Amino acid sequence: MERFERQIILPELGREGQQKLKMAKVLVAGAGGLGCPAILYLAAAGVGTIGIADGDQVEASNLNRQVLFGFNNIGSSKAAAAAKFISERYPDTQVNVYDRFLTVENIPKILPFYDIVIDGTDSFATRYMLNDASVLFGKPLVYGAIYRYEGQIALFNTGKGSANYRDLFPKIPDSGEIANCSEAGVLGVLPGIFGTLQATEAIKWITGIGELLINKVLFCNLKNHSFYEIDLVPSNEAQKNRPATLEVFLKTDYSVNCQTVSDIGWNEALESSNPKSSVFIDIREPDEIPRWSNSQCLEIPYGELEEKAELFSEETSIFLFCQHGIRSRPAAVELRKTLKRNNIYSVTGGVEHPDSPVKQLI
Ligand SMILES: Nc1ncnc2c1ncn2[C@@H]1O[C@H](COP(=O)(O)OP(=O)(O)OP(=O)(O)O)[C@@H](O)[C@H]1O
């Protein structure tokens, strides 16, 4: 009781609210930038059972924001490392570890056990899959997403008339349209703020405190301190592609809907390329430096790419690169669509990547 004294004295929470938290079961999908702070504050607040699902391992580049991990965790399962962190500090929290990615096959066995789910994942395929599962199993979903200095959060699927992810994004974007943290970068505190807001929304839903973000999306931009909300109107039209039954859900291949572009690293691209059957194309503007003088590399700025790419035979693999790998991704998506073939790649990290031959020449 002493551990929760400061929140029990909150008039709206009290012993009753604390008991509700103790009885609550929250599933956190993804123990990454959003998931880590969410898990930490849920446990600190006294949520009785937390499920942590993630099939990934800790990398050094995660440490600026995934605050449950340190250098000693590099290479370990994120779900197991997060669970260890929590169990050591809050032995009164029951932690269930799912050290695997959530999929259409495993989520029907996991989700029904929980009261609410927090989405801390980073792929469209998973976001739509989690959303559709939460509707099918009648579980509220706390949505959160971040980009560079901005983020958004909402509470979906709390019952009849409550909007879900498909009302916010009816059309699944091509994965290349929007960069993720590894391409766009992220200030570590941003997922800290949004993961904590997600935990807050879950705690409010469990205890019945305050107003919930139902049919609303909250946005925040850290650069100019703007916090604002928009209304979200549920629509039947947005729901037409959502599997209506468990049977259809189990057969849905979410990764097919999210068209993926094969990103390729410099080392793999260089190894698999050969002058007769592949070409590297620098899609930057001519004044961008450093340049790569290599017989296998052509310089075709993004704007001229579509018309000139017709010149390459179907067998030629095309490796597109730019400064950081941000423009080459949508360029590869567009070119794959135009030329109707898949042997077109975006080289991860562009010329600024440490493995890039251009960087190594400097
Ligand atoms: N289907 C899924 N089930 C469970 N966890 C998932 C699923 N898809 C993605 N995740 C996890 O969501 C987390 C998202 O974290 P975050 O956005 O911070 O990115 P990251 O993948 O850890 O790092 P980076 O994008 O920099 O490589 C990751 O740990 C990832 O493994």
Short mmCIF file of C-alpha atoms and ligand atoms in Angstrom, two decimals:
data_model
loop_
_atom_site.label_atom_id
_atom_site.label_comp_id
_atom_site.label_asym_id
_atom_site.label_seq_id
_atom_site.Cartn_x
_atom_site.Cartn_y
_atom_site.Cartn_z
CA MET A 1 0.00 0.00 0.00
CA GLU A 2 2.87 2.33 0.80
CA ARG A 3 4.16 1.84 -2.72
CA PHE A 4 0.92 3.27 -4.16
CA GLU A 5 0.20 5.81 -1.42
CA ARG A 6 0.63 8.90 -3.62
CA GLN A 7 -1.87 7.75 -6.19
CA ILE A 8 -4.36 6.19 -3.77
CA ILE A 9 -4.85 9.64 -2.23
CA LEU A 10 -6.02 10.93 -5.63
CA PRO A 11 -9.76 11.34 -5.00
CA GLU A 12 -10.79 9.84 -8.36
CA LEU A 13 -8.48 6.86 -8.01
CA GLY A 14 -8.51 5.75 -4.37
CA ARG A 15 -8.21 2.17 -3.17
CA GLU A 16 -10.86 1.07 -5.61
CA GLY A 17 -8.90 2.37 -8.62
CA GLN A 18 -5.72 0.80 -7.31
CA GLN A 19 -7.52 -2.53 -6.99
CA LYS A 20 -8.72 -2.19 -10.61
CA LEU A 21 -5.13 -1.63 -11.72
CA LYS A 22 -4.02 -4.70 -9.78
CA MET A 23 -6.66 -6.83 -11.49
CA ALA A 24 -5.93 -5.40 -14.98
CA LYS A 25 -4.13 -7.30 -17.73
CA VAL A 26 -2.41 -5.17 -20.37
CA LEU A 27 -0.71 -6.49 -23.48
CA VAL A 28 2.12 -4.34 -24.85
CA ALA A 29 2.89 -5.14 -28.49
CA GLY A 30 6.50 -4.17 -29.21
CA ALA A 31 9.08 -3.44 -26.52
CA GLY A 32 10.68 -0.63 -28.52
CA GLY A 33 10.69 3.16 -28.23
CA LEU A 34 6.99 3.37 -27.29
CA GLY A 35 6.66 0.02 -25.54
CA CYS A 36 9.53 0.48 -23.05
CA PRO A 37 8.22 3.63 -21.29
CA ALA A 38 4.65 2.29 -21.47
CA ILE A 39 5.68 -0.97 -19.77
CA LEU A 40 7.72 0.88 -17.13
CA TYR A 41 4.90 3.21 -16.08
CA LEU A 42 2.22 0.52 -16.19
CA ALA A 43 4.28 -1.59 -13.82
CA ALA A 44 5.16 1.38 -11.59
CA ALA A 45 1.46 2.27 -11.37
CA GLY A 46 0.62 -1.23 -10.15
CA VAL A 47 -0.94 -2.90 -13.20
CA GLY A 48 -1.18 -6.52 -12.06
CA THR A 49 -0.40 -8.35 -15.31
CA ILE A 50 1.62 -7.10 -18.27
CA GLY A 51 2.20 -9.14 -21.42
CA ILE A 52 5.28 -8.12 -23.41
CA ALA A 53 5.44 -9.30 -27.03
CA ASP A 54 8.45 -8.65 -29.27
CA GLY A 55 10.52 -11.00 -31.42
CA ASP A 56 13.44 -8.62 -31.82
CA GLN A 57 16.82 -8.41 -30.07
CA VAL A 58 18.33 -5.31 -28.49
CA GLU A 59 20.74 -3.32 -30.67
CA ALA A 60 23.03 -0.47 -29.64
CA SER A 61 21.03 1.94 -31.82
CA ASN A 62 17.93 1.23 -29.70
CA LEU A 63 19.47 2.63 -26.53
CA ASN A 64 18.65 6.31 -27.11
CA ARG A 65 14.98 5.57 -26.45
CA GLN A 66 14.38 1.98 -25.36
CA VAL A 67 14.98 2.79 -21.72
CA LEU A 68 14.52 -0.68 -20.26
CA PHE A 69 17.77 -1.77 -21.95
CA GLY A 70 21.45 -1.04 -21.47
CA PHE A 71 24.71 -2.12 -23.12
CA ASN A 72 24.62 -5.44 -21.26
CA ASN A 73 21.36 -6.33 -23.04
CA ILE A 74 22.69 -5.98 -26.60
CA GLY A 75 21.87 -9.15 -28.49
CA SER A 76 19.25 -10.31 -25.91
CA SER A 77 15.55 -10.80 -26.55
CA LYS A 78 13.77 -7.48 -25.98
CA ALA A 79 10.72 -9.14 -24.42
CA ALA A 80 12.84 -11.16 -21.96
CA ALA A 81 15.14 -8.23 -21.09
CA ALA A 82 12.16 -5.90 -20.50
CA ALA A 83 10.48 -8.54 -18.33
CA LYS A 84 13.65 -8.98 -16.26
CA PHE A 85 13.93 -5.21 -15.71
CA ILE A 86 10.33 -5.03 -14.49
CA SER A 87 10.37 -8.18 -12.37
CA GLU A 88 13.51 -7.05 -10.52
CA ARG A 89 11.92 -3.74 -9.58
CA TYR A 90 8.26 -4.64 -9.21
CA PRO A 91 7.96 -8.27 -8.10
CA ASP A 92 4.23 -7.68 -7.52
CA THR A 93 3.69 -7.40 -11.29
CA GLN A 94 3.03 -10.61 -13.19
CA VAL A 95 4.95 -10.34 -16.48
CA ASN A 96 4.16 -12.66 -19.37
CA VAL A 97 6.92 -12.86 -21.97
CA TYR A 98 6.15 -13.54 -25.64
CA ASP A 99 9.56 -13.38 -27.28
CA ARG A 100 8.10 -13.57 -30.77
CA PHE A 101 6.41 -11.22 -33.20
CA LEU A 102 2.63 -11.10 -33.03
CA THR A 103 1.04 -12.63 -36.11
CA VAL A 104 -2.41 -13.65 -37.32
CA GLU A 105 -1.60 -17.17 -36.14
CA ASN A 106 -0.51 -16.40 -32.57
CA ILE A 107 -2.58 -13.33 -31.66
CA PRO A 108 -5.90 -15.21 -31.29
CA LYS A 109 -4.22 -17.32 -28.59
CA ILE A 110 -2.74 -14.32 -26.74
CA LEU A 111 -5.09 -11.34 -27.00
CA PRO A 112 -8.27 -12.83 -25.44
CA PHE A 113 -6.44 -13.15 -22.11
CA TYR A 114 -5.90 -9.36 -21.88
CA ASP A 115 -8.24 -6.44 -21.15
CA ILE A 116 -6.54 -3.85 -23.35
CA VAL A 117 -3.62 -3.68 -25.80
CA ILE A 118 -1.00 -1.00 -26.36
CA ASP A 119 0.45 -0.74 -29.85
CA GLY A 120 4.17 0.03 -29.68
CA THR A 121 5.05 -1.57 -33.00
CA ASP A 122 6.53 0.05 -36.06
CA SER A 123 5.13 -1.57 -39.18
CA PHE A 124 1.90 -0.99 -41.03
CA ALA A 125 1.33 -4.72 -41.45
CA THR A 126 1.36 -5.19 -37.67
CA ARG A 127 -0.68 -2.07 -36.95
CA TYR A 128 -3.55 -3.15 -39.21
CA MET A 129 -3.30 -6.72 -37.95
CA LEU A 130 -3.43 -5.62 -34.28
CA ASN A 131 -6.29 -3.25 -35.00
CA ASP A 132 -8.35 -5.90 -36.73
CA ALA A 133 -7.64 -8.43 -33.98
CA SER A 134 -8.66 -5.89 -31.33
CA VAL A 135 -11.99 -5.34 -33.12
CA LEU A 136 -12.59 -9.08 -33.54
CA PHE A 137 -11.84 -9.83 -29.89
CA GLY A 138 -13.49 -6.66 -28.56
CA LYS A 139 -10.36 -5.26 -26.90
CA PRO A 140 -9.59 -1.54 -26.69
CA LEU A 141 -6.36 -0.56 -28.46
CA VAL A 142 -4.14 2.34 -27.44
CA TYR A 143 -2.59 3.61 -30.63
CA GLY A 144 0.60 5.66 -30.71
CA ALA A 145 2.93 6.67 -33.53
CA ILE A 146 5.89 8.97 -33.82
CA TYR A 147 7.90 10.64 -36.56
CA ARG A 148 11.06 12.67 -35.90
CA TYR A 149 9.73 15.34 -33.45
CA GLU A 150 6.01 14.65 -33.76
CA GLY A 151 3.62 12.03 -32.55
CA GLN A 152 -0.02 11.04 -32.30
CA ILE A 153 -2.09 8.92 -29.94
CA ALA A 154 -5.69 7.69 -29.73
CA LEU A 155 -7.83 5.11 -27.98
CA PHE A 156 -9.59 2.81 -30.44
CA ASN A 157 -12.33 0.26 -30.24
CA THR A 158 -13.79 0.89 -26.82
CA GLY A 159 -17.23 -0.28 -27.89
CA LYS A 160 -20.06 0.50 -30.25
CA GLY A 161 -19.54 3.71 -32.23
CA SER A 162 -15.86 3.96 -31.33
CA ALA A 163 -13.42 4.57 -34.18
CA ASN A 164 -10.45 2.35 -34.95
CA TYR A 165 -7.18 2.57 -36.87
CA ARG A 166 -8.92 2.03 -40.21
CA ASP A 167 -11.01 5.16 -39.63
CA LEU A 168 -7.78 7.13 -39.24
CA PHE A 169 -5.93 5.47 -42.12
CA PRO A 170 -8.45 3.74 -44.42
CA LYS A 171 -5.82 3.05 -47.06
CA ILE A 172 -2.74 1.04 -46.19
CA PRO A 173 0.24 3.18 -47.26
CA ASP A 174 3.07 1.61 -49.21
CA SER A 175 5.80 0.99 -46.69
CA GLY A 176 8.20 3.08 -48.75
CA GLU A 177 5.96 6.14 -48.49
CA ILE A 178 6.86 6.76 -44.87
CA ALA A 179 10.29 6.32 -43.35
CA ASN A 180 10.75 4.55 -40.01
CA CYS A 181 13.06 5.57 -37.12
CA SER A 182 16.09 3.90 -38.64
CA GLU A 183 15.77 6.07 -41.75
CA ALA A 184 14.18 9.28 -40.47
CA GLY A 185 15.86 9.45 -37.05
CA VAL A 186 14.07 10.11 -33.77
CA LEU A 187 14.74 12.20 -30.69
CA GLY A 188 14.74 9.67 -27.85
CA VAL A 189 12.39 11.63 -25.57
CA LEU A 190 9.63 11.63 -28.20
CA PRO A 191 8.66 7.95 -27.85
CA GLY A 192 9.24 8.47 -24.11
CA ILE A 193 6.45 11.06 -24.10
CA PHE A 194 4.11 9.09 -26.35
CA GLY A 195 4.71 5.71 -24.72
CA THR A 196 3.94 7.38 -21.38
CA LEU A 197 0.79 8.95 -22.84
CA GLN A 198 -0.24 5.50 -24.06
CA ALA A 199 0.23 4.09 -20.55
CA THR A 200 -1.78 7.04 -19.19
CA GLU A 201 -4.68 6.34 -21.54
CA ALA A 202 -4.67 2.65 -20.54
CA ILE A 203 -4.62 3.58 -16.83
CA LYS A 204 -7.50 6.05 -17.35
CA TRP A 205 -9.52 3.42 -19.21
CA ILE A 206 -8.89 0.81 -16.50
CA THR A 207 -9.77 3.12 -13.62
CA GLY A 208 -12.45 5.19 -15.35
CA ILE A 209 -10.66 8.47 -14.68
CA GLY A 210 -11.08 11.56 -16.87
CA GLU A 211 -11.84 11.89 -20.56
CA LEU A 212 -10.59 9.30 -22.98
CA LEU A 213 -9.27 9.83 -26.50
CA ILE A 214 -12.25 8.07 -28.06
CA ASN A 215 -13.03 9.30 -31.60
CA LYS A 216 -10.22 11.81 -31.15
CA VAL A 217 -6.55 11.85 -32.05
CA LEU A 218 -4.08 13.88 -29.99
CA PHE A 219 -1.08 15.30 -31.84
CA CYS A 220 2.04 16.86 -30.39
CA ASN A 221 5.01 18.54 -32.03
CA LEU A 222 7.97 18.93 -29.69
CA LYS A 223 9.61 21.56 -31.87
CA ASN A 224 6.94 24.20 -31.29
CA HIS A 225 5.22 22.79 -28.19
CA SER A 226 1.94 22.37 -30.03
CA PHE A 227 -0.57 19.92 -28.59
CA TYR A 228 -3.85 19.66 -30.49
CA GLU A 229 -6.70 17.22 -31.07
CA ILE A 230 -8.75 16.29 -34.10
CA ASP A 231 -12.11 14.54 -34.14
CA LEU A 232 -12.26 11.14 -35.77
CA VAL A 233 -15.54 10.01 -37.28
CA PRO A 234 -16.08 6.25 -37.63
CA SER A 235 -17.19 5.26 -41.12
CA ASN A 236 -18.48 2.03 -42.63
CA GLU A 237 -16.56 2.75 -45.80
CA ALA A 238 -13.23 2.69 -43.92
CA GLN A 239 -14.11 -0.72 -42.47
CA LYS A 240 -14.86 -2.49 -45.72
CA ASN A 241 -11.42 -4.14 -45.98
CA ARG A 242 -11.35 -5.31 -42.38
CA PRO A 243 -11.80 -9.09 -41.93
CA ALA A 244 -15.29 -9.51 -40.51
CA THR A 245 -14.72 -12.97 -39.04
CA LEU A 246 -11.90 -14.83 -37.32
CA GLU A 247 -11.84 -17.26 -40.22
CA VAL A 248 -11.10 -14.49 -42.73
CA PHE A 249 -8.63 -12.86 -40.32
CA LEU A 250 -6.62 -16.09 -40.04
CA LYS A 251 -6.27 -16.19 -43.82
CA THR A 252 -5.32 -12.52 -44.22
CA ASP A 253 -1.77 -11.85 -45.31
CA TYR A 254 -1.16 -8.37 -43.95
CA SER A 255 2.34 -8.14 -45.40
CA VAL A 256 0.89 -8.41 -48.91
CA ASN A 257 -1.30 -5.38 -48.30
CA CYS A 258 1.69 -3.36 -47.17
CA GLN A 259 3.74 -3.42 -50.31
CA THR A 260 7.34 -3.82 -49.21
CA VAL A 261 10.36 -2.47 -50.96
CA SER A 262 13.43 -4.58 -50.64
CA ASP A 263 15.88 -2.39 -48.83
CA ILE A 264 19.38 -3.63 -49.33
CA GLY A 265 22.61 -2.85 -47.48
CA TRP A 266 25.69 -1.57 -49.34
CA ASN A 267 27.68 -4.75 -48.71
CA GLU A 268 24.97 -7.04 -50.03
CA ALA A 269 24.28 -4.75 -53.00
CA LEU A 270 27.95 -4.59 -53.95
CA GLU A 271 28.42 -8.33 -53.56
CA SER A 272 25.36 -9.27 -55.59
CA SER A 273 25.97 -6.72 -58.34
CA ASN A 274 27.84 -7.37 -61.54
CA PRO A 275 28.52 -4.83 -64.27
CA LYS A 276 26.57 -6.74 -66.94
CA SER A 277 23.35 -7.30 -65.02
CA SER A 278 23.10 -4.46 -62.51
CA VAL A 279 23.40 -0.74 -62.16
CA PHE A 280 23.75 1.66 -59.24
CA ILE A 281 21.86 4.90 -59.73
CA ASP A 282 22.65 8.02 -57.71
CA ILE A 283 19.29 9.83 -57.61
CA ARG A 284 20.65 12.92 -55.86
CA GLU A 285 20.85 16.34 -57.47
CA PRO A 286 24.21 17.06 -59.18
CA ASP A 287 25.34 19.49 -56.46
CA GLU A 288 25.04 16.97 -53.63
CA ILE A 289 28.37 15.66 -52.38
CA PRO A 290 30.35 13.44 -52.05
CA ARG A 291 29.99 11.84 -55.51
CA TRP A 292 30.88 8.27 -56.43
CA SER A 293 32.97 7.91 -59.57
CA ASN A 294 32.49 4.33 -60.54
CA SER A 295 31.81 2.75 -63.91
CA GLN A 296 28.84 0.85 -62.45
CA CYS A 297 27.21 4.05 -61.16
CA LEU A 298 24.99 6.39 -63.14
CA GLU A 299 23.75 9.77 -62.02
CA ILE A 300 20.04 10.26 -62.68
CA PRO A 301 18.26 12.76 -60.40
CA TYR A 302 14.97 11.58 -58.88
CA GLY A 303 12.86 13.79 -61.18
CA GLU A 304 14.29 12.18 -64.34
CA LEU A 305 14.30 8.64 -63.06
CA GLU A 306 11.02 7.32 -64.45
CA GLU A 307 11.71 8.24 -68.09
CA LYS A 308 15.35 7.06 -68.05
CA ALA A 309 14.74 3.83 -66.15
CA GLU A 310 12.88 2.49 -69.20
CA LEU A 311 16.34 2.20 -70.81
CA PHE A 312 17.36 -0.74 -68.63
CA SER A 313 16.43 -4.25 -69.59
CA GLU A 314 14.16 -6.30 -67.38
CA GLU A 315 17.07 -8.44 -66.20
CA THR A 316 19.08 -5.47 -64.93
CA SER A 317 18.90 -5.09 -61.16
CA ILE A 318 18.66 -1.44 -60.19
CA PHE A 319 20.16 -0.21 -56.92
CA LEU A 320 18.97 3.31 -56.12
CA PHE A 321 20.78 5.43 -53.58
CA CYS A 322 20.63 8.99 -52.29
CA GLN A 323 22.19 10.87 -49.36
CA HIS A 324 20.56 9.03 -46.41
CA GLY A 325 18.33 6.39 -48.02
CA ILE A 326 15.17 8.46 -47.49
CA ARG A 327 14.42 9.50 -51.08
CA SER A 328 15.61 6.24 -52.65
CA ARG A 329 12.90 4.31 -50.80
CA PRO A 330 9.80 5.97 -52.31
CA ALA A 331 11.74 6.17 -55.60
CA ALA A 332 12.10 2.36 -55.54
CA VAL A 333 8.39 1.94 -54.69
CA GLU A 334 7.36 4.13 -57.63
CA LEU A 335 9.78 2.51 -60.05
CA ARG A 336 8.66 -0.98 -59.08
CA LYS A 337 5.10 0.07 -59.84
CA THR A 338 5.93 1.78 -63.15
CA LEU A 339 8.22 -0.95 -64.50
CA LYS A 340 6.16 -3.74 -62.93
CA ARG A 341 9.17 -5.63 -61.66
CA ASN A 342 10.80 -6.33 -58.31
CA ASN A 343 14.54 -6.28 -58.96
CA ILE A 344 14.71 -2.62 -57.97
CA TYR A 345 16.20 -1.83 -54.56
CA SER A 346 16.79 1.09 -52.24
CA VAL A 347 20.26 1.07 -50.69
CA THR A 348 19.89 1.64 -46.95
CA GLY A 349 21.50 4.73 -45.47
CA GLY A 350 22.64 6.20 -48.82
CA VAL A 351 26.11 7.64 -49.28
CA GLU A 352 26.23 8.67 -45.62
CA HIS A 353 26.06 5.05 -44.45
CA PRO A 354 29.40 3.90 -42.95
CA ASP A 355 29.46 0.93 -45.39
CA SER A 356 28.95 3.11 -48.46
CA PRO A 357 31.93 3.00 -50.82
CA VAL A 358 31.60 6.77 -51.22
CA LYS A 359 31.98 7.34 -47.47
CA GLN A 360 34.96 5.02 -47.34
CA LEU A 361 36.76 6.96 -50.07
CA ILE A 362 36.75 10.15 -47.98
N1 LIG B 1 4.40 -7.99 -35.04
C1 LIG B 1 5.09 -7.51 -34.00
N2 LIG B 1 4.94 -8.07 -32.78
C2 LIG B 1 5.64 -7.62 -31.72
N3 LIG B 1 6.54 -6.62 -31.78
C3 LIG B 1 6.73 -6.04 -32.98
C4 LIG B 1 6.03 -6.44 -34.14
N4 LIG B 1 6.44 -5.67 -35.17
C5 LIG B 1 7.36 -4.82 -34.67
N5 LIG B 1 7.55 -5.04 -33.37
C6 LIG B 1 8.50 -4.38 -32.47
O1 LIG B 1 8.11 -3.03 -32.25
C7 LIG B 1 9.26 -2.33 -31.79
C8 LIG B 1 9.26 -0.95 -32.40
O2 LIG B 1 10.30 -0.23 -31.83
P1 LIG B 1 10.98 1.02 -32.51
O3 LIG B 1 9.96 1.75 -33.28
O4 LIG B 1 11.66 1.79 -31.43
O5 LIG B 1 12.00 0.43 -33.57
P2 LIG B 1 13.15 -0.68 -33.59
O6 LIG B 1 12.75 -1.69 -34.61
O7 LIG B 1 13.46 -1.19 -32.22
O8 LIG B 1 14.40 0.16 -34.05
P3 LIG B 1 14.87 0.69 -35.49
O9 LIG B 1 13.61 1.03 -36.27
O10 LIG B 1 15.70 1.87 -35.17
O11 LIG B 1 15.63 -0.44 -36.09
C9 LIG B 1 10.49 -3.15 -32.17
O12 LIG B 1 11.11 -3.65 -31.02
C10 LIG B 1 9.91 -4.26 -33.04
O13 LIG B 1 10.62 -5.47 -32.94
#
